[in-house]
Short mmCIF file of C-alpha atoms and ligand atoms in Angstrom, two decimals:
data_model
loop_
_atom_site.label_atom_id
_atom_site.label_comp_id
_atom_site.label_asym_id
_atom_site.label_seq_id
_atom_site.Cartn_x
_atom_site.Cartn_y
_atom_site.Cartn_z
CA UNK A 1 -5.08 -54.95 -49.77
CA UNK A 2 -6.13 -56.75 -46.07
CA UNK A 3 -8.93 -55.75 -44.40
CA UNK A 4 -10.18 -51.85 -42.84
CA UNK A 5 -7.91 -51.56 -40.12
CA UNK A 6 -7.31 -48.58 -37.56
CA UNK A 7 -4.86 -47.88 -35.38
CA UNK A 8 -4.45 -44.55 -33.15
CA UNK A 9 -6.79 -41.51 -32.56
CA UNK A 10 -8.07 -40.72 -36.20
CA UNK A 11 -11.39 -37.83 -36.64
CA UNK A 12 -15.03 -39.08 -36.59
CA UNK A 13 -14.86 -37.47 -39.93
CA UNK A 14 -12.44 -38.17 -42.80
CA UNK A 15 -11.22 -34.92 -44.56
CA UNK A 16 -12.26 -32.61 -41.24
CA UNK A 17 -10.35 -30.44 -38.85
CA UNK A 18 -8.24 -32.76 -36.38
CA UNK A 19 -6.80 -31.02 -33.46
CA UNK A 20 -3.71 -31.12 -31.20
CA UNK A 21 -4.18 -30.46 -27.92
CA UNK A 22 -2.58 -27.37 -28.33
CA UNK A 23 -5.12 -26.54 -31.05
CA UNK A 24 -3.04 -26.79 -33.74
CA UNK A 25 -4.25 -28.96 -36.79
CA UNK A 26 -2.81 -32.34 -37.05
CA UNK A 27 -1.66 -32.98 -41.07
CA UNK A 28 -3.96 -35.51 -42.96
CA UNK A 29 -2.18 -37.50 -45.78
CA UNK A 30 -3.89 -39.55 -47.97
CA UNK A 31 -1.72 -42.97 -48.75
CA UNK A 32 -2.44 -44.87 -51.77
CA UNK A 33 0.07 -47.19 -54.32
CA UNK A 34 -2.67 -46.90 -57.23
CA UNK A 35 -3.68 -43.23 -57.22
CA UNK A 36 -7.29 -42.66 -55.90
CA UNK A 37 -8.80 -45.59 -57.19
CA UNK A 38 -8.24 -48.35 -55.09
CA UNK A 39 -6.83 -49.26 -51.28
CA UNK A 40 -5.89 -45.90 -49.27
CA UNK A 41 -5.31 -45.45 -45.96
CA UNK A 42 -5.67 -41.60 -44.01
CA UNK A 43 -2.73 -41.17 -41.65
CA UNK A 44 -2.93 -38.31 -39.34
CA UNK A 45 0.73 -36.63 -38.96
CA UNK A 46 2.81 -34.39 -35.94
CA UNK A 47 3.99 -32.39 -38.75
CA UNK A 48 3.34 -31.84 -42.36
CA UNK A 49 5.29 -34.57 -44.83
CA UNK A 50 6.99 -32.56 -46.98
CA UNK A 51 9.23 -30.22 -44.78
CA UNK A 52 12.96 -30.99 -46.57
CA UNK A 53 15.63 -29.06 -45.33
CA UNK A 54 18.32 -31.04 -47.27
CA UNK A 55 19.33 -33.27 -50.10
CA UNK A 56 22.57 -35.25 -51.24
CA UNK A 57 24.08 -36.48 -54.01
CA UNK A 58 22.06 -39.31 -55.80
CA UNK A 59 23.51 -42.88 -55.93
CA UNK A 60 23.19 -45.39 -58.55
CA UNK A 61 21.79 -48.83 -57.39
CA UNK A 62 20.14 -49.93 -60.37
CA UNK A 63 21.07 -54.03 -60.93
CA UNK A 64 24.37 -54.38 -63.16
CA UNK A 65 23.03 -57.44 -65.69
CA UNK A 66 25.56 -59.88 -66.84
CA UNK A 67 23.47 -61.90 -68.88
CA UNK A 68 20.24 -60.70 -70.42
CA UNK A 69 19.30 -63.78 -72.13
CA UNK A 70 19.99 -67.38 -71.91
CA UNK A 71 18.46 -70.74 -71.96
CA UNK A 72 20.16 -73.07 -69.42
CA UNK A 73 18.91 -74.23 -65.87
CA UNK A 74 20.33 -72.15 -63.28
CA UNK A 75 21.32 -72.80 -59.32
CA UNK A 76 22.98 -70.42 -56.85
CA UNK A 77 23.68 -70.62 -53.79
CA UNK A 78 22.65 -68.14 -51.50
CA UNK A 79 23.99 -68.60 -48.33
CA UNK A 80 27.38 -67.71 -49.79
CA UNK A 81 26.18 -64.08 -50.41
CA UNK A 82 28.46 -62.00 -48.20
CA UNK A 83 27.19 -60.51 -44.74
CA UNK A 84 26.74 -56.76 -44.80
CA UNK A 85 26.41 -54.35 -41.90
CA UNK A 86 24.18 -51.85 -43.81
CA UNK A 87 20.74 -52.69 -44.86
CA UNK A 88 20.70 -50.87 -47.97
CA UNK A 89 24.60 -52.06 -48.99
CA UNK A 90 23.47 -55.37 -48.10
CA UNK A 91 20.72 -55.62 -50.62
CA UNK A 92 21.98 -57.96 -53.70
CA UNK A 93 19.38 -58.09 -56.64
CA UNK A 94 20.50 -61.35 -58.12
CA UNK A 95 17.39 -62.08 -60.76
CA UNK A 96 15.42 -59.45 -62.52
CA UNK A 97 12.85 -58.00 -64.85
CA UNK A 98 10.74 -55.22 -65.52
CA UNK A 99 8.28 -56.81 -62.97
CA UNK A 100 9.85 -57.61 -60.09
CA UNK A 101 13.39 -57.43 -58.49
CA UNK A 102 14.38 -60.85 -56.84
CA UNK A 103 16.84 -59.83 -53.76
CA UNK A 104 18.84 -61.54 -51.49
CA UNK A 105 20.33 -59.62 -48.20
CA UNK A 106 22.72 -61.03 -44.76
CA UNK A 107 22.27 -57.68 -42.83
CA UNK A 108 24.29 -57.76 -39.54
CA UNK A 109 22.84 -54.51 -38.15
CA UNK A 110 20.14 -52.53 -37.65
CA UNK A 111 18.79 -49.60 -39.72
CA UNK A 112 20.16 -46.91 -37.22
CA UNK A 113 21.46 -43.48 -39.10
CA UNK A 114 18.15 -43.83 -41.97
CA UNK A 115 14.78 -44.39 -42.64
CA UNK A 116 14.23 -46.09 -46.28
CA UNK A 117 11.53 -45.68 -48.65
CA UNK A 118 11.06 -47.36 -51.88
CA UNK A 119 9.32 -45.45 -54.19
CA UNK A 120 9.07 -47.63 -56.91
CA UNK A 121 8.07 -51.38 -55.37
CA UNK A 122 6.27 -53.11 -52.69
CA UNK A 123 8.48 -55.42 -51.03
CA UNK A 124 7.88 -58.85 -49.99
CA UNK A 125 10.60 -59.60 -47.33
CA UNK A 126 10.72 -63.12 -46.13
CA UNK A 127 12.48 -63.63 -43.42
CA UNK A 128 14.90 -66.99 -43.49
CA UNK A 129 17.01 -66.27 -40.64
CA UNK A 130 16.51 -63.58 -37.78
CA UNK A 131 14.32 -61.94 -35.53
CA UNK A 132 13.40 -57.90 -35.06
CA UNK A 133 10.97 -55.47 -35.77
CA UNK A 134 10.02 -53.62 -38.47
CA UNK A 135 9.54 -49.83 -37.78
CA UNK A 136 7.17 -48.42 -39.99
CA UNK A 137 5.08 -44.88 -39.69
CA UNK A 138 1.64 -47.20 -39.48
CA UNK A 139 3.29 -48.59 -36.44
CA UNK A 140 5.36 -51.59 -35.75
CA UNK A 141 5.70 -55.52 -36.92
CA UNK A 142 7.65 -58.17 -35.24
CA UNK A 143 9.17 -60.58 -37.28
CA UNK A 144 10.83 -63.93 -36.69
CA UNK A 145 12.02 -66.85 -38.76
CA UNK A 146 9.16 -67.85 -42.08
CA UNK A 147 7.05 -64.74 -41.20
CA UNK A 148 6.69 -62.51 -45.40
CA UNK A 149 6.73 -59.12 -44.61
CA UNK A 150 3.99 -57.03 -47.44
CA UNK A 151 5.17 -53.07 -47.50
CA UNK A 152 3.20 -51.24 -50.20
CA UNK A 153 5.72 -49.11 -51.66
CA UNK A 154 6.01 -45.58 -50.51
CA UNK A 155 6.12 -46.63 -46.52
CA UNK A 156 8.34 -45.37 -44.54
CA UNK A 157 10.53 -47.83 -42.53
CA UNK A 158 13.61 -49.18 -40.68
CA UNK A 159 13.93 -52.81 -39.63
CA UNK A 160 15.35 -53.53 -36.19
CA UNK A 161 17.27 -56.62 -35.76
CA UNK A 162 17.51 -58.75 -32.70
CA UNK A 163 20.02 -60.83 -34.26
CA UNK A 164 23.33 -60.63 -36.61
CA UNK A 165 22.80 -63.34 -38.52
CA UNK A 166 19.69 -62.59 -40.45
CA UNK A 167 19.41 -64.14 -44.32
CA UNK A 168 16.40 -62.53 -46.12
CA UNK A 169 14.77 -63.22 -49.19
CA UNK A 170 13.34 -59.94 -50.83
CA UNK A 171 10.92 -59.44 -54.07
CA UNK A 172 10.85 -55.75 -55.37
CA UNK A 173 7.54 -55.48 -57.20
CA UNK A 174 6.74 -52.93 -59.56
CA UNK A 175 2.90 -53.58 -59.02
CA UNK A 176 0.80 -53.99 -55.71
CA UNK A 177 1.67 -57.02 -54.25
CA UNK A 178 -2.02 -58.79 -53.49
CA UNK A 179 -4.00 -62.00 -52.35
CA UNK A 180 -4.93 -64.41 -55.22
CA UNK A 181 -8.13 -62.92 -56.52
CA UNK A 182 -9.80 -66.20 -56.80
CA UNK A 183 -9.55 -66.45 -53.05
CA UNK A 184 -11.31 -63.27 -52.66
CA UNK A 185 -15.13 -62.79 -52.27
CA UNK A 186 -15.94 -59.59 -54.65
CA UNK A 187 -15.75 -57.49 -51.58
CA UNK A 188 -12.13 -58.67 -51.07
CA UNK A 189 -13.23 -61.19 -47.88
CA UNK A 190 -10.38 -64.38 -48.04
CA UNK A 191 -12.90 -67.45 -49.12
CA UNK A 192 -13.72 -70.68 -47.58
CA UNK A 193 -11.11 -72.63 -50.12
CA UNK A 194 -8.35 -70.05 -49.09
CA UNK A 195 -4.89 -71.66 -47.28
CA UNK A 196 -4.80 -69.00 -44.99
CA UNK A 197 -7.83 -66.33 -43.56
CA UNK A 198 -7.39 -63.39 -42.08
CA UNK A 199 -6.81 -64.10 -38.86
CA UNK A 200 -3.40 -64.76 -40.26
CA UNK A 201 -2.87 -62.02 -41.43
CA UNK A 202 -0.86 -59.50 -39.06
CA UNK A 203 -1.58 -55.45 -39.43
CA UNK A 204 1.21 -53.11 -37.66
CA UNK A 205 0.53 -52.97 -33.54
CA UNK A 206 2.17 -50.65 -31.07
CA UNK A 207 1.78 -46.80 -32.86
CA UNK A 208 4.50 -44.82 -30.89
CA UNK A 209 4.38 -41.77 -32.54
CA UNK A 210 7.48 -39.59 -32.46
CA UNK A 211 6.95 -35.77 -32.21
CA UNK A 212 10.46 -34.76 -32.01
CA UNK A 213 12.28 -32.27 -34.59
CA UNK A 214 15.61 -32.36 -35.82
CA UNK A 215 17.02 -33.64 -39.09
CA UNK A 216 15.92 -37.42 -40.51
CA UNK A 217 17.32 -38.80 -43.09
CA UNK A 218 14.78 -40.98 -45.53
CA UNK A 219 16.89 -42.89 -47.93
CA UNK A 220 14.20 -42.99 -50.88
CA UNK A 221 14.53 -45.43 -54.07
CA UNK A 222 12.93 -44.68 -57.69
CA UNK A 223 13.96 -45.94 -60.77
CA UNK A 224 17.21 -47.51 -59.60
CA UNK A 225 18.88 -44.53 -57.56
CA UNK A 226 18.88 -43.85 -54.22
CA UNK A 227 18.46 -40.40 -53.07
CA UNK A 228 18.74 -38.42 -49.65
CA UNK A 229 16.05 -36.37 -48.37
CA UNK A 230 16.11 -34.55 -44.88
CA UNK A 231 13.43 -33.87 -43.04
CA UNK A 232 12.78 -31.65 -40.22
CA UNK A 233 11.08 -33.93 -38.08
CA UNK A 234 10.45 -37.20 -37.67
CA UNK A 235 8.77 -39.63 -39.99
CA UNK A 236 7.04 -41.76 -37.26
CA UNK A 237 5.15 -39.11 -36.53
CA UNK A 238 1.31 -40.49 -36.93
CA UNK A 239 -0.92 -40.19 -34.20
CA UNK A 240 -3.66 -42.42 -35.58
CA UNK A 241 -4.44 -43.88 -39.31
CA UNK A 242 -7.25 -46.12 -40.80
CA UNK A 243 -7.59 -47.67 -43.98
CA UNK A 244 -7.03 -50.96 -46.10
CA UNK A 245 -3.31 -50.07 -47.21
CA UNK A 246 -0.64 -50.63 -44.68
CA UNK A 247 2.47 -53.43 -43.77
CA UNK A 248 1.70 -56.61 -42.73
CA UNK A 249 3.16 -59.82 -41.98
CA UNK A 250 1.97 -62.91 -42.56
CA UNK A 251 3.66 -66.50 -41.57
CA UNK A 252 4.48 -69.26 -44.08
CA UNK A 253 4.48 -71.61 -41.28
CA UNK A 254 0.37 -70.36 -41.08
CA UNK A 255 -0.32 -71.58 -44.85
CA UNK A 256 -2.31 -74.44 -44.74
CA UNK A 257 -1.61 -76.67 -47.77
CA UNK A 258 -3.82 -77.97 -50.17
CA UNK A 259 -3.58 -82.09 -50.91
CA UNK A 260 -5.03 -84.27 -52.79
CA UNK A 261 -5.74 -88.00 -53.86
CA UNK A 262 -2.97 -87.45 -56.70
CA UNK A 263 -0.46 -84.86 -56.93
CA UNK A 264 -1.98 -81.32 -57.40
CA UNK A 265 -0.51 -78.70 -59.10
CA UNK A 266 1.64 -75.44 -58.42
CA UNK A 267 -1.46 -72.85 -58.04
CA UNK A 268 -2.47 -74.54 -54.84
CA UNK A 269 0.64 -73.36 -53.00
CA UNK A 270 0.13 -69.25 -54.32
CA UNK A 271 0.05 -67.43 -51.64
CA UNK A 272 0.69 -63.47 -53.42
CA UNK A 273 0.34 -61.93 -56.60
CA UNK A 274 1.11 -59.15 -58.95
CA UNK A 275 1.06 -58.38 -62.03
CA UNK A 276 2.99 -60.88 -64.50
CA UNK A 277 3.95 -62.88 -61.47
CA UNK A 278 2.80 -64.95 -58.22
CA UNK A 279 4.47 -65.73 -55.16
CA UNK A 280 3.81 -69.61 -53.88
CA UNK A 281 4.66 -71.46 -50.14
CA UNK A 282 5.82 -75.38 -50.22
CA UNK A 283 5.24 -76.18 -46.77
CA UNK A 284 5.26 -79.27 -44.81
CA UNK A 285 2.21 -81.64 -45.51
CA UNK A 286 0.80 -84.97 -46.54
CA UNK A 287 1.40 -86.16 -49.63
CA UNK A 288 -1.22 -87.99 -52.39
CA UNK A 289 -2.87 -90.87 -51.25
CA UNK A 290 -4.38 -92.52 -54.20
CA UNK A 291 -3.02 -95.92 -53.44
CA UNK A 292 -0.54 -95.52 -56.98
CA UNK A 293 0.36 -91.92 -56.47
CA UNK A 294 3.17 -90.32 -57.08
CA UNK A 295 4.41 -87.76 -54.89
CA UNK A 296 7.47 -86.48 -56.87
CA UNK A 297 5.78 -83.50 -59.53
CA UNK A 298 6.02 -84.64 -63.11
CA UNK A 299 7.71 -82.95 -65.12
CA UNK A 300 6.25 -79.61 -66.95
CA UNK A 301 6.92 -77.66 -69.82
CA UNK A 302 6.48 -74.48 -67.82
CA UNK A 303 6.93 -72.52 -71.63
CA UNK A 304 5.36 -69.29 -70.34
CA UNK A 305 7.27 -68.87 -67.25
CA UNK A 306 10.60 -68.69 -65.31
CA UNK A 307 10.50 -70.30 -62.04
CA UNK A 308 12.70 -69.83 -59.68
CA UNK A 309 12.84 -71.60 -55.94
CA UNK A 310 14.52 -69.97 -53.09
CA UNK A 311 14.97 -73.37 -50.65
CA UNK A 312 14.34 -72.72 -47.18
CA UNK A 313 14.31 -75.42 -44.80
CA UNK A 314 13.59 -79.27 -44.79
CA UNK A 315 14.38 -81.97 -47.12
CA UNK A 316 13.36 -81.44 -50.98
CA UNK A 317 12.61 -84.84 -52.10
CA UNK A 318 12.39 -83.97 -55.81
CA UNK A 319 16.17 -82.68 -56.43
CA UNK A 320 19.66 -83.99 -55.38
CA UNK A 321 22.27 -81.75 -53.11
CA UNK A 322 19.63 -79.02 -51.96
CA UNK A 323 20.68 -76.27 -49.46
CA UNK A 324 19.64 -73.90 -47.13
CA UNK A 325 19.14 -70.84 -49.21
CA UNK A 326 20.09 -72.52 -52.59
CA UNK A 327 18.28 -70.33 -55.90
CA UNK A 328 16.82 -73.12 -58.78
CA UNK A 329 16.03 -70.86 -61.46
CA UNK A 330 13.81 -73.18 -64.62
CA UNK A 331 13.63 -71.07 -67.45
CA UNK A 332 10.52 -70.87 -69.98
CA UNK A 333 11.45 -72.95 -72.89
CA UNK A 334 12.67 -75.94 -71.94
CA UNK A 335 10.97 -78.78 -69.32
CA UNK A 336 11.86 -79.38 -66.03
CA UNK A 337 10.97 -81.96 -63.48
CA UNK A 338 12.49 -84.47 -60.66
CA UNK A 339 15.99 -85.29 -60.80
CA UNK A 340 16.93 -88.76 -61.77
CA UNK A 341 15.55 -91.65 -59.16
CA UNK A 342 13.73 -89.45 -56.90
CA UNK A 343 10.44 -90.34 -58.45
CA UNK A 344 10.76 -93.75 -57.60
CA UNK A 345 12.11 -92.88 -54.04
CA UNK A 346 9.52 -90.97 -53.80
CA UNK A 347 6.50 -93.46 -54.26
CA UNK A 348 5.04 -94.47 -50.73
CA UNK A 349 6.36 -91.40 -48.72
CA UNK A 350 3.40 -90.34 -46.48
CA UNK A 351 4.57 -86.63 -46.05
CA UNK A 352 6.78 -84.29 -46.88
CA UNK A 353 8.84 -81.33 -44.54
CA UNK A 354 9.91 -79.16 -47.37
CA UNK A 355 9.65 -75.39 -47.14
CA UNK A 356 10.46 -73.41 -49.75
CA UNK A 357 9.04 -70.21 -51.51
CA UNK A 358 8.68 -69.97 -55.24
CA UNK A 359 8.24 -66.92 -57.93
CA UNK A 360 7.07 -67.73 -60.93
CA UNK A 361 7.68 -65.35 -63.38
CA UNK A 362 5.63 -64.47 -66.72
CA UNK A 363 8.30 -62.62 -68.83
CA UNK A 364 12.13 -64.05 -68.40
CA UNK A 365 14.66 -63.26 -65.86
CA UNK A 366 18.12 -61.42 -66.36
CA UNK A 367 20.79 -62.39 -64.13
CA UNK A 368 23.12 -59.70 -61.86
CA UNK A 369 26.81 -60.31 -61.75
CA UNK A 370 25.83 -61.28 -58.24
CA UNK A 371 23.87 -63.94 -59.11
CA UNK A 372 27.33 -65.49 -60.96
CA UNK A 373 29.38 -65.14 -58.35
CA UNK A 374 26.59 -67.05 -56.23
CA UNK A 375 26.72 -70.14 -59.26
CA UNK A 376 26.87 -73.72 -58.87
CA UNK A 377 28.59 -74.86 -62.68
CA UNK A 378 27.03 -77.47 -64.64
CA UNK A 379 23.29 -77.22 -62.71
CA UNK A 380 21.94 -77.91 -66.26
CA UNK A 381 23.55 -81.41 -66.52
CA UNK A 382 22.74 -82.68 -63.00
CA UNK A 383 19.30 -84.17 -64.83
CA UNK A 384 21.64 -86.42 -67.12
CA UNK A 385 21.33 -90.35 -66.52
FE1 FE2 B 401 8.51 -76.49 -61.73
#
């Protein structure tokens, strides 16, 4: 989805013998999430990437749903999600639908014993609280507090934490998570009247590639189980690679907002998309200044989509008793706007220092029995003068 990128030794010629120094061929794999017809990269491999030696049992992880359908305002609050050691365990999917996979996580450690693929969905991984690196076979990605991590599905990775308190804020997406098209020249170049270029955006650095043998364990995800696979080397294993589909990370706090004379709408804050919904950044920035503007959003129908914002930092002048982490979830169906008095309030405020990232999706959410457990009662009144 970025731009060509390349990283490592990689043959003048794609598709052509590639040599160790010992003579020996290096292993060519072609890595696409849309078969041949759109962004690949060629990674160049130690060792061939399909040697399993072992499997084990297969374990369910699909989301248990406790309520498929409703029609009631929703608020959870995140922060009270339980810290996990594992990565995997730690994983709660709290909001779903056959599009995407909205995730919350507090892993305490690092990915140490495993590798972990998911088969079925890029992930966007925004990072709320912590700092590590992200271990991937295309090479490596520091991360710190506001940075989205982008892995097309099928990499191969293990996150590295520098810290034990680490909140993250995960979308599974069942389609290739991209750019806005209508920031996009026709050759895929980020436009003029794009919030963010790509000198923003950041492709993996440091390739170490590991030509050791021995068994690895790849924890691999597809269609809601989680299977084992060994392998008789390692998976990091890529000497060089080139190519337009790889990780990448990308900072909210590098978003540059769109204002205007008088309040502009949500589509200026999308910042990803997929198919049947779009990612969004509310960052800190200046608010209308017609001379009668009103900062506070009016309120909107929003009949063809559920929106749901993940509250990250900042003050959110729009709704009353806001925290760190909190879930709103507005369902299509019924309007939702500014909680009682804060439009007033809000008239003659010169700026705002909200963050906050929003999905907005096309077809409704179900909610997980975590998500309940996570549930601030009576949400749907608090609008009620
Ligand atoms: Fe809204």
């Amino acid at each position: 989805m970025p731009y060509y990128y390349s990283l490592g030794q990689v043959p003048h010629k794609r598709h052509t013998q590639f040599r160790k120094p010992d003579g020996a061929l290096y292993s060519e794999q072609l890595f696409s999430t849309e078969g041949f017809s759109s962004d690949y990269s060629l990674l160049y491999h130690c060792n061939t990437p399909t040697q399993i030696i072992r499997t084990e049992p297969q374990l369910d992880v699909m989301p248990e749903i406790a309520e498929e359908k409703m029609l009631k305002h929703r608020s959870f609050e995140g922060f009270n999600l339980p810290a996990e050691s594992d990565y995997l365990l730690s994983r709660k999917p709290v909001l779903v639908n056959n599009d995407c996979h909205i995730v919350l996580s507090a892993c305490q450690e690092s990915m140490k014993d495993y590798f972990f693929k998911n088969a079925d969905a890029d992930e966007m991984i925004f990072i709320h609280e912590g700092e590590g690196v992200l271990k991937t076979m295309y090479g490596e990605l520091k991360f710190t507090y506001g940075d989205y991590l982008v892995i097309p599905r099928g990499t191969i990775y293990q996150v590295e934490f520098n810290t034990t308190v680490n909140r993250l804020f995960i979308v599974e997406s069942f389609s290739p998570i991209r750019f806005p098209k209508r920031y996009q020249s026709k050759f895929g170049q980020l436009l003029e009247h794009a919030p963010f270029c790509e000198r923003d955006i950041m492709p993996p650095s440091n390739l170490v590639t590991y030509d050791e043998k021995g068994d690895h364990l790849i924890r691999v995800k597809k269609k809601g189980v989680l299977y084992g696979l060994h392998y008789n080397h390692h998976p990091f294993d890529v000497v060089g690679w080139d190519g337009c589909c790889y990780p990448f990370a990308f900072s909210i706090h590098d978003f540059e907002p769109i204002t205007g004379r008088v309040h502009q709408p949500p589509p200026v804050h999308q910042t990803f998309e997929a198919n049947n919904f779009v990612v969004c950044s509310f960052v800190p920035r200046l608010y209308d200044y017609h001379p009668d503007a009103i900062p506070a959003p009016y309120n909107h129908s929003n009949i063809d989509s559920d929106e749901v914002l993940y509250y990250v930092d900042g003050d959110f002048m729009s709704r009353k008793n806001v925290t760190r982490g909190m879930i709103t979830l507005h369902p299509a169906g019924i309007p939702h706007g500014p909680h009682p008095g804060t439009v007033e309030k809000s008239i003659g405020k010169k700026e705002t220092r909200e963050l906050a990232v929003m999905v907005d999706t096309f077809h409704p959410l179900m909610l997980t029995k975590y998500a309940l457990t996570l549930e601030n009662p009576d949400y749907v009144m608090s609008w009620a003068e």
